[in-house]
Amino acid sequence: METTGEKDAPTAVVVVDPDGVVSGWSEGALLLLGWTAEETVGRPVADFLVDPPPGFPGNGSTGNDSPGSDGPDPTGLMAVRHRDGSTVDAVVTAHPLRGADGLAVGRVVTVQRWARRPVIADRAFEQCPFALGVYDPDLRFLWVNAAACRVIAHTEEQIRGEEYRELFPELQGVPYTDKLSEVARTGVPARLITIFKPLGSAYANAWATSIWPVRDAGGTVRAVANWGFDMSAEYWARQRLLILNEATRGIGRTLDVTSTARELAETPVPGFADLVTVDLFDEVLRGEEPPASAAVAAGGTITLGRAARHSAKEDPDLPPGPSARVSYAPGSVAARCMSAGRSVVQLAAEPNQGGEWAFGPGLAADPAHWPPGTPLIDRSIAAKGLTGKITVPLLARGAVLGVVAFARRDRPEAFTADDLILAEELAAKAAVAIDNARRYTREHALALTLQRSLLPQRLPYHGAIDVASGYLPAGAGAGVGGDWFDVIALSGARVALVVGDVVGHGVHASASMGRLRTAVRTLADVDLPPDELLTHLDDLVLHLPDDPRPDGGYEPTGETGATCLYAVYDPVSRRCAMASAGHPLPLVVSPDGTGTAVEAQPGPPLGVGGLPFEAIEIELPEGSLLALYTDGLVESRERGAEQGTADLLRVLSEPAASLEALCDTAMKAMLAEHRTDDAALLLARTRALDPDHVADWDIESDFAQVAHARRLAADQLAVWGLEETAFVTELVVSELVTNAIKYGQPPIRLRLIRNTSLICEVSDGSDTSPHLRRARTFDEGGRGLMLVAQLTQGWGTRHSTSGKTIWCAQSLGPT
């Protein structure tokens, strides 16, 4: 009995005699394979099988084809020849055919198309909302359902038997096509998400797809099946979350307004938009307070600075950026956006005839999702090649900082209501980061201005040395620090070189640096030796009160823990005395290029108290290079202080066109691009006074020697050609020598130094200091130092271990 079921799924019944020859051919066999009974009866059944297995009737004996066999013949999935030359995959089963005596007189072979399913299964396959498809191992279409036909815009009749790659050459090499081939080759199931535009659609959809192999009873892969569903809404929502997550990590990494604006422009391209522009008020770019909201809402033309612009592709028609000027007329979208403080969405498309927005399937874009007043249909943006534009004000702490615009032009998908939420989230995060950067820029600028005002604006000329300096503040992330340096002229043609480093960064550190520098200058004016000066400075730091805080507490002063190096060079003796309060000692490069570090142990930092500071003295040949620096120049994350000092010494030993050029070279060579500390370098090339420019004499402690001292000074001035200074000099020598004999102790010594000024010094063995006082009318004394102070450009006293020296200086002008 024959069962054909549906007309499109017949079952073939074939009667085979014991020799495997066809003796009967059913109507179902004609429908399934196309052969008529006249063409098949009398032929071996094996002629109609592509590769019959051993034991099948007419293909060798396994015992099952003997008349006494009771069991069915081998059953399995076989390829059956169709009359048109094609093959039909079918499930073939052979059963014994018995006579009245119970003996087998042949076989009944049933042939069913392999894919034959119950009618309800066919309908379930056809009506499945997911796209379903089956391909042979060569990726020829076998079956697809209606959902798949809608995706590929072909009917099943059009594609059955067609090879996938030939039918859709535009999909050659895409992940989905490659994965189909991989599953057919390896037999390993796969899952993937594919982004593509269905034929006939202008919108890219996201499809979740599963691909698996279909095997026969022997385990051979005979087909590849797949299913997929449109998950565009879920996919694009996930993409928005990823962009927002990337924005959280990528926006605000630096405390720089322009860099933050650039991060905002770059983050959503190309995942969310094709073009992003960020425009900020000039005040924000400069780190100042943004304009008042009332001024923005006044309705006039708003001029902004183009802080950043990023595009998925270059466009010569776009205005240049950054730093371009952009003006928005009253009533423009951007002006209304900033005035009202609300976002504006412009779309180039209108609703279709059904009143729905053409945003592509699966996207929540109907008007119910939009805030009131949006979106605006603006065909003018289509003329610019845009499909949509979202303009969002940058608001932070109630102030408008500027505006950001997100535009799409390289994709047909218009913005959705969910896209507006993402755009506003991005703008909100960026606005806070930009405002933080603005506030930091303002504080950094204030601290830098304060610091530069406290540092020497230009180093003074001094006959004892040639000097050059370099200073670079820390990177934007660290803030301005408290590194400082100074050059101070001292009596006796000497010069003091100072360098220091205050703990911390910011305005507080700059103020602390200013206080220390002022204190050092004050103490240097007393002309103390280096170790004594640092002792007084340390004591001053110890007694400084802590700074009060608004919360009622106290903040330790930045001077505590600060370091300082104080060195005094004497061009007459060519000796340099120095002492360190926790600061690196200087480097010395001799005239022949040999570099060494001063060997000594630095004292404790300032503010420790109770520990002495050790003074050391070295002799410097004329033309020696003395390098004072802060630790920010030699220390970094990449190298330690010892290696950095060696590198600096190597750089300073190289020849250079000038001292300034050498200083610039050293700063560039030593400093990394991203540094976390200030760096200062002070270079001094030593000079020596010619012996002919110095004259000194021992004076006996006898008032009769005063006239002799005047003659000695006058004779020396004649030798130097300075006769015009003789009157004042003789008067000064007379007063100072008389005071030394009257109030001091032997030995008494007179010294004249001819440098940029004429210096007169009288030394004695007493440590008492003279005092300048105003003599009354009938006083017999007290007028000498007053005359000295009035006739010279400066005078003072310095102490030594063996007594004191009183000095005065007269200006000589250019020599």
PDB file of N, CA and C in Angstrom, residues 569-622:
ATOM      1  N   TYR A 569      80.363  82.431  45.919  1.00  0.00           N
ATOM      2  CA  TYR A 569      81.599  82.369  45.133  1.00  0.00           C
ATOM      3  C   TYR A 569      82.341  83.690  45.253  1.00  0.00           C
ATOM      4  N   ASP A 570      83.647  83.591  45.542  1.00  0.00           N
ATOM      5  CA  ASP A 570      84.517  84.766  45.661  1.00  0.00           C
ATOM      6  C   ASP A 570      85.475  84.772  44.475  1.00  0.00           C
ATOM      7  N   PRO A 571      85.352  85.743  43.541  1.00  0.00           N
ATOM      8  CA  PRO A 571      86.207  85.751  42.360  1.00  0.00           C
ATOM      9  C   PRO A 571      87.654  86.131  42.676  1.00  0.00           C
ATOM     10  N   VAL A 572      87.886  86.701  43.870  1.00  0.00           N
ATOM     11  CA  VAL A 572      89.259  87.056  44.233  1.00  0.00           C
ATOM     12  C   VAL A 572      90.039  85.800  44.604  1.00  0.00           C
ATOM     13  N   SER A 573      89.455  84.987  45.478  1.00  0.00           N
ATOM     14  CA  SER A 573      90.153  83.764  45.899  1.00  0.00           C
ATOM     15  C   SER A 573      89.816  82.567  45.028  1.00  0.00           C
ATOM     16  N   ARG A 574      88.798  82.701  44.152  1.00  0.00           N
ATOM     17  CA  ARG A 574      88.307  81.618  43.295  1.00  0.00           C
ATOM     18  C   ARG A 574      87.817  80.424  44.131  1.00  0.00           C
ATOM     19  N   ARG A 575      87.303  80.725  45.297  1.00  0.00           N
ATOM     20  CA  ARG A 575      86.792  79.678  46.162  1.00  0.00           C
ATOM     21  C   ARG A 575      85.278  79.839  46.315  1.00  0.00           C
ATOM     22  N   CYS A 576      84.617  78.682  46.464  1.00  0.00           N
ATOM     23  CA  CYS A 576      83.164  78.657  46.600  1.00  0.00           C
ATOM     24  C   CYS A 576      82.816  77.923  47.885  1.00  0.00           C
ATOM     25  N   ALA A 577      82.123  78.621  48.780  1.00  0.00           N
ATOM     26  CA  ALA A 577      81.655  78.026  50.036  1.00  0.00           C
ATOM     27  C   ALA A 577      80.174  77.738  49.895  1.00  0.00           C
ATOM     28  N   MET A 578      79.729  76.603  50.421  1.00  0.00           N
ATOM     29  CA  MET A 578      78.331  76.225  50.259  1.00  0.00           C
ATOM     30  C   MET A 578      77.859  75.383  51.432  1.00  0.00           C
ATOM     31  N   ALA A 579      76.538  75.346  51.604  1.00  0.00           N
ATOM     32  CA  ALA A 579      75.899  74.486  52.597  1.00  0.00           C
ATOM     33  C   ALA A 579      74.537  74.086  52.048  1.00  0.00           C
ATOM     34  N   SER A 580      74.072  72.884  52.429  1.00  0.00           N
ATOM     35  CA  SER A 580      72.825  72.345  51.886  1.00  0.00           C
ATOM     36  C   SER A 580      71.889  71.950  53.014  1.00  0.00           C
ATOM     37  N   ALA A 581      70.618  72.320  52.846  1.00  0.00           N
ATOM     38  CA  ALA A 581      69.565  71.857  53.753  1.00  0.00           C
ATOM     39  C   ALA A 581      68.726  70.837  52.995  1.00  0.00           C
ATOM     40  N   GLY A 582      69.246  69.613  52.914  1.00  0.00           N
ATOM     41  CA  GLY A 582      68.521  68.534  52.260  1.00  0.00           C
ATOM     42  C   GLY A 582      68.468  68.612  50.759  1.00  0.00           C
ATOM     43  N   HIS A 583      69.213  69.517  50.143  1.00  0.00           N
ATOM     44  CA  HIS A 583      69.149  69.713  48.697  1.00  0.00           C
ATOM     45  C   HIS A 583      70.350  69.062  48.018  1.00  0.00           C
ATOM     46  N   PRO A 584      70.159  68.546  46.781  1.00  0.00           N
ATOM     47  CA  PRO A 584      71.298  67.976  46.063  1.00  0.00           C
ATOM     48  C   PRO A 584      72.417  69.000  45.895  1.00  0.00           C
ATOM     49  N   LEU A 585      73.637  68.539  46.086  1.00  0.00           N
ATOM     50  CA  LEU A 585      74.794  69.417  45.929  1.00  0.00           C
ATOM     51  C   LEU A 585      75.075  69.651  44.458  1.00  0.00           C
ATOM     52  N   PRO A 586      75.761  70.757  44.142  1.00  0.00           N
ATOM     53  CA  PRO A 586      75.940  71.115  42.729  1.00  0.00           C
ATOM     54  C   PRO A 586      76.923  70.202  42.013  1.00  0.00           C
ATOM     55  N   LEU A 587      76.857  70.298  40.678  1.00  0.00           N
ATOM     56  CA  LEU A 587      77.815  69.621  39.812  1.00  0.00           C
ATOM     57  C   LEU A 587      78.825  70.652  39.320  1.00  0.00           C
ATOM     58  N   VAL A 588      80.060  70.200  39.127  1.00  0.00           N
ATOM     59  CA  VAL A 588      81.127  71.083  38.679  1.00  0.00           C
ATOM     60  C   VAL A 588      81.752  70.494  37.425  1.00  0.00           C
ATOM     61  N   VAL A 589      81.837  71.316  36.374  1.00  0.00           N
ATOM     62  CA  VAL A 589      82.516  70.924  35.141  1.00  0.00           C
ATOM     63  C   VAL A 589      83.720  71.851  34.980  1.00  0.00           C
ATOM     64  N   SER A 590      84.922  71.271  35.029  1.00  0.00           N
ATOM     65  CA  SER A 590      86.146  72.069  34.931  1.00  0.00           C
ATOM     66  C   SER A 590      86.338  72.576  33.506  1.00  0.00           C
ATOM     67  N   PRO A 591      87.236  73.543  33.303  1.00  0.00           N
ATOM     68  CA  PRO A 591      87.440  74.094  31.955  1.00  0.00           C
ATOM     69  C   PRO A 591      87.841  73.050  30.920  1.00  0.00           C
ATOM     70  N   ASP A 592      88.470  71.951  31.338  1.00  0.00           N
ATOM     71  CA  ASP A 592      88.862  70.926  30.371  1.00  0.00           C
ATOM     72  C   ASP A 592      87.737  69.947  30.068  1.00  0.00           C
ATOM     73  N   GLY A 593      86.540  70.156  30.613  1.00  0.00           N
ATOM     74  CA  GLY A 593      85.387  69.302  30.334  1.00  0.00           C
ATOM     75  C   GLY A 593      85.182  68.170  31.312  1.00  0.00           C
ATOM     76  N   THR A 594      86.021  68.038  32.312  1.00  0.00           N
ATOM     77  CA  THR A 594      85.866  66.974  33.302  1.00  0.00           C
ATOM     78  C   THR A 594      84.764  67.346  34.287  1.00  0.00           C
ATOM     79  N   GLY A 595      83.793  66.469  34.446  1.00  0.00           N
ATOM     80  CA  GLY A 595      82.670  66.755  35.325  1.00  0.00           C
ATOM     81  C   GLY A 595      82.714  65.928  36.592  1.00  0.00           C
ATOM     82  N   THR A 596      82.401  66.556  37.708  1.00  0.00           N
ATOM     83  CA  THR A 596      82.356  65.867  38.997  1.00  0.00           C
ATOM     84  C   THR A 596      81.189  66.415  39.802  1.00  0.00           C
ATOM     85  N   ALA A 597      80.728  65.594  40.736  1.00  0.00           N
ATOM     86  CA  ALA A 597      79.720  66.037  41.696  1.00  0.00           C
ATOM     87  C   ALA A 597      80.421  66.398  42.992  1.00  0.00           C
ATOM     88  N   VAL A 598      79.960  67.464  43.619  1.00  0.00           N
ATOM     89  CA  VAL A 598      80.551  67.869  44.890  1.00  0.00           C
ATOM     90  C   VAL A 598      80.282  66.785  45.922  1.00  0.00           C
ATOM     91  N   GLU A 599      81.349  66.302  46.536  1.00  0.00           N
ATOM     92  CA  GLU A 599      81.225  65.217  47.504  1.00  0.00           C
ATOM     93  C   GLU A 599      81.028  65.789  48.900  1.00  0.00           C
ATOM     94  N   ALA A 600      79.831  65.669  49.427  1.00  0.00           N
ATOM     95  CA  ALA A 600      79.527  66.111  50.790  1.00  0.00           C
ATOM     96  C   ALA A 600      78.163  65.550  51.154  1.00  0.00           C
ATOM     97  N   GLN A 601      77.876  65.549  52.414  1.00  0.00           N
ATOM     98  CA  GLN A 601      76.600  65.049  52.892  1.00  0.00           C
ATOM     99  C   GLN A 601      75.663  66.219  53.138  1.00  0.00           C
ATOM    100  N   PRO A 602      74.534  66.292  52.430  1.00  0.00           N
ATOM    101  CA  PRO A 602      73.607  67.405  52.673  1.00  0.00           C
ATOM    102  C   PRO A 602      73.057  67.353  54.089  1.00  0.00           C
ATOM    103  N   GLY A 603      72.743  68.525  54.630  1.00  0.00           N
ATOM    104  CA  GLY A 603      72.131  68.589  55.943  1.00  0.00           C
ATOM    105  C   GLY A 603      70.660  68.235  55.878  1.00  0.00           C
ATOM    106  N   PRO A 604      69.963  68.328  56.993  1.00  0.00           N
ATOM    107  CA  PRO A 604      68.538  67.982  57.017  1.00  0.00           C
ATOM    108  C   PRO A 604      67.707  69.028  56.292  1.00  0.00           C
ATOM    109  N   PRO A 605      66.497  68.663  55.834  1.00  0.00           N
ATOM    110  CA  PRO A 605      65.606  69.668  55.228  1.00  0.00           C
ATOM    111  C   PRO A 605      65.233  70.732  56.243  1.00  0.00           C
ATOM    112  N   LEU A 606      64.711  71.835  55.770  1.00  0.00           N
ATOM    113  CA  LEU A 606      64.309  72.932  56.646  1.00  0.00           C
ATOM    114  C   LEU A 606      63.113  72.523  57.496  1.00  0.00           C
ATOM    115  N   GLY A 607      63.111  73.010  58.710  1.00  0.00           N
ATOM    116  CA  GLY A 607      62.001  72.739  59.597  1.00  0.00           C
ATOM    117  C   GLY A 607      62.209  71.563  60.514  1.00  0.00           C
ATOM    118  N   VAL A 608      63.320  70.816  60.355  1.00  0.00           N
ATOM    119  CA  VAL A 608      63.597  69.685  61.241  1.00  0.00           C
ATOM    120  C   VAL A 608      64.094  70.187  62.586  1.00  0.00           C
ATOM    121  N   GLY A 609      65.068  71.102  62.546  1.00  0.00           N
ATOM    122  CA  GLY A 609      65.569  71.734  63.758  1.00  0.00           C
ATOM    123  C   GLY A 609      66.495  70.847  64.565  1.00  0.00           C
ATOM    124  N   GLY A 610      67.445  71.488  65.278  1.00  0.00           N
ATOM    125  CA  GLY A 610      68.323  70.774  66.191  1.00  0.00           C
ATOM    126  C   GLY A 610      69.524  70.118  65.564  1.00  0.00           C
ATOM    127  N   LEU A 611      69.642  70.115  64.242  1.00  0.00           N
ATOM    128  CA  LEU A 611      70.773  69.486  63.572  1.00  0.00           C
ATOM    129  C   LEU A 611      71.600  70.551  62.855  1.00  0.00           C
ATOM    130  N   PRO A 612      72.909  70.400  62.876  1.00  0.00           N
ATOM    131  CA  PRO A 612      73.762  71.440  62.271  1.00  0.00           C
ATOM    132  C   PRO A 612      73.827  71.306  60.758  1.00  0.00           C
ATOM    133  N   PHE A 613      74.222  72.404  60.140  1.00  0.00           N
ATOM    134  CA  PHE A 613      74.468  72.421  58.703  1.00  0.00           C
ATOM    135  C   PHE A 613      75.971  72.571  58.487  1.00  0.00           C
ATOM    136  N   GLU A 614      76.506  71.743  57.623  1.00  0.00           N
ATOM    137  CA  GLU A 614      77.949  71.728  57.400  1.00  0.00           C
ATOM    138  C   GLU A 614      78.299  72.562  56.178  1.00  0.00           C
ATOM    139  N   ALA A 615      79.273  73.453  56.353  1.00  0.00           N
ATOM    140  CA  ALA A 615      79.752  74.264  55.235  1.00  0.00           C
ATOM    141  C   ALA A 615      80.994  73.616  54.643  1.00  0.00           C
ATOM    142  N   ILE A 616      81.048  73.571  53.343  1.00  0.00           N
ATOM    143  CA  ILE A 616      82.230  73.059  52.641  1.00  0.00           C
ATOM    144  C   ILE A 616      82.718  74.140  51.692  1.00  0.00           C
ATOM    145  N   GLU A 617      83.988  74.060  51.328  1.00  0.00           N
ATOM    146  CA  GLU A 617      84.580  75.069  50.455  1.00  0.00           C
ATOM    147  C   GLU A 617      85.436  74.374  49.417  1.00  0.00           C
ATOM    148  N   ILE A 618      85.259  74.751  48.169  1.00  0.00           N
ATOM    149  CA  ILE A 618      86.039  74.173  47.074  1.00  0.00           C
ATOM    150  C   ILE A 618      86.656  75.298  46.271  1.00  0.00           C
ATOM    151  N   GLU A 619      87.758  74.991  45.625  1.00  0.00           N
ATOM    152  CA  GLU A 619      88.425  75.962  44.757  1.00  0.00           C
ATOM    153  C   GLU A 619      88.026  75.665  43.322  1.00  0.00           C
ATOM    154  N   LEU A 620      87.697  76.723  42.578  1.00  0.00           N
ATOM    155  CA  LEU A 620      87.230  76.580  41.213  1.00  0.00           C
ATOM    156  C   LEU A 620      88.173  77.308  40.264  1.00  0.00           C
ATOM    157  N   PRO A 621      88.783  76.594  39.335  1.00  0.00           N
ATOM    158  CA  PRO A 621      89.591  77.284  38.328  1.00  0.00           C
ATOM    159  C   PRO A 621      88.714  78.236  37.519  1.00  0.00           C
ATOM    160  N   GLU A 622      89.322  79.294  37.034  1.00  0.00           N
ATOM    161  CA  GLU A 622      88.555  80.247  36.230  1.00  0.00           C
ATOM    162  C   GLU A 622      87.972  79.539  35.009  1.00  0.00           C
TER     163      GLU A 622
END
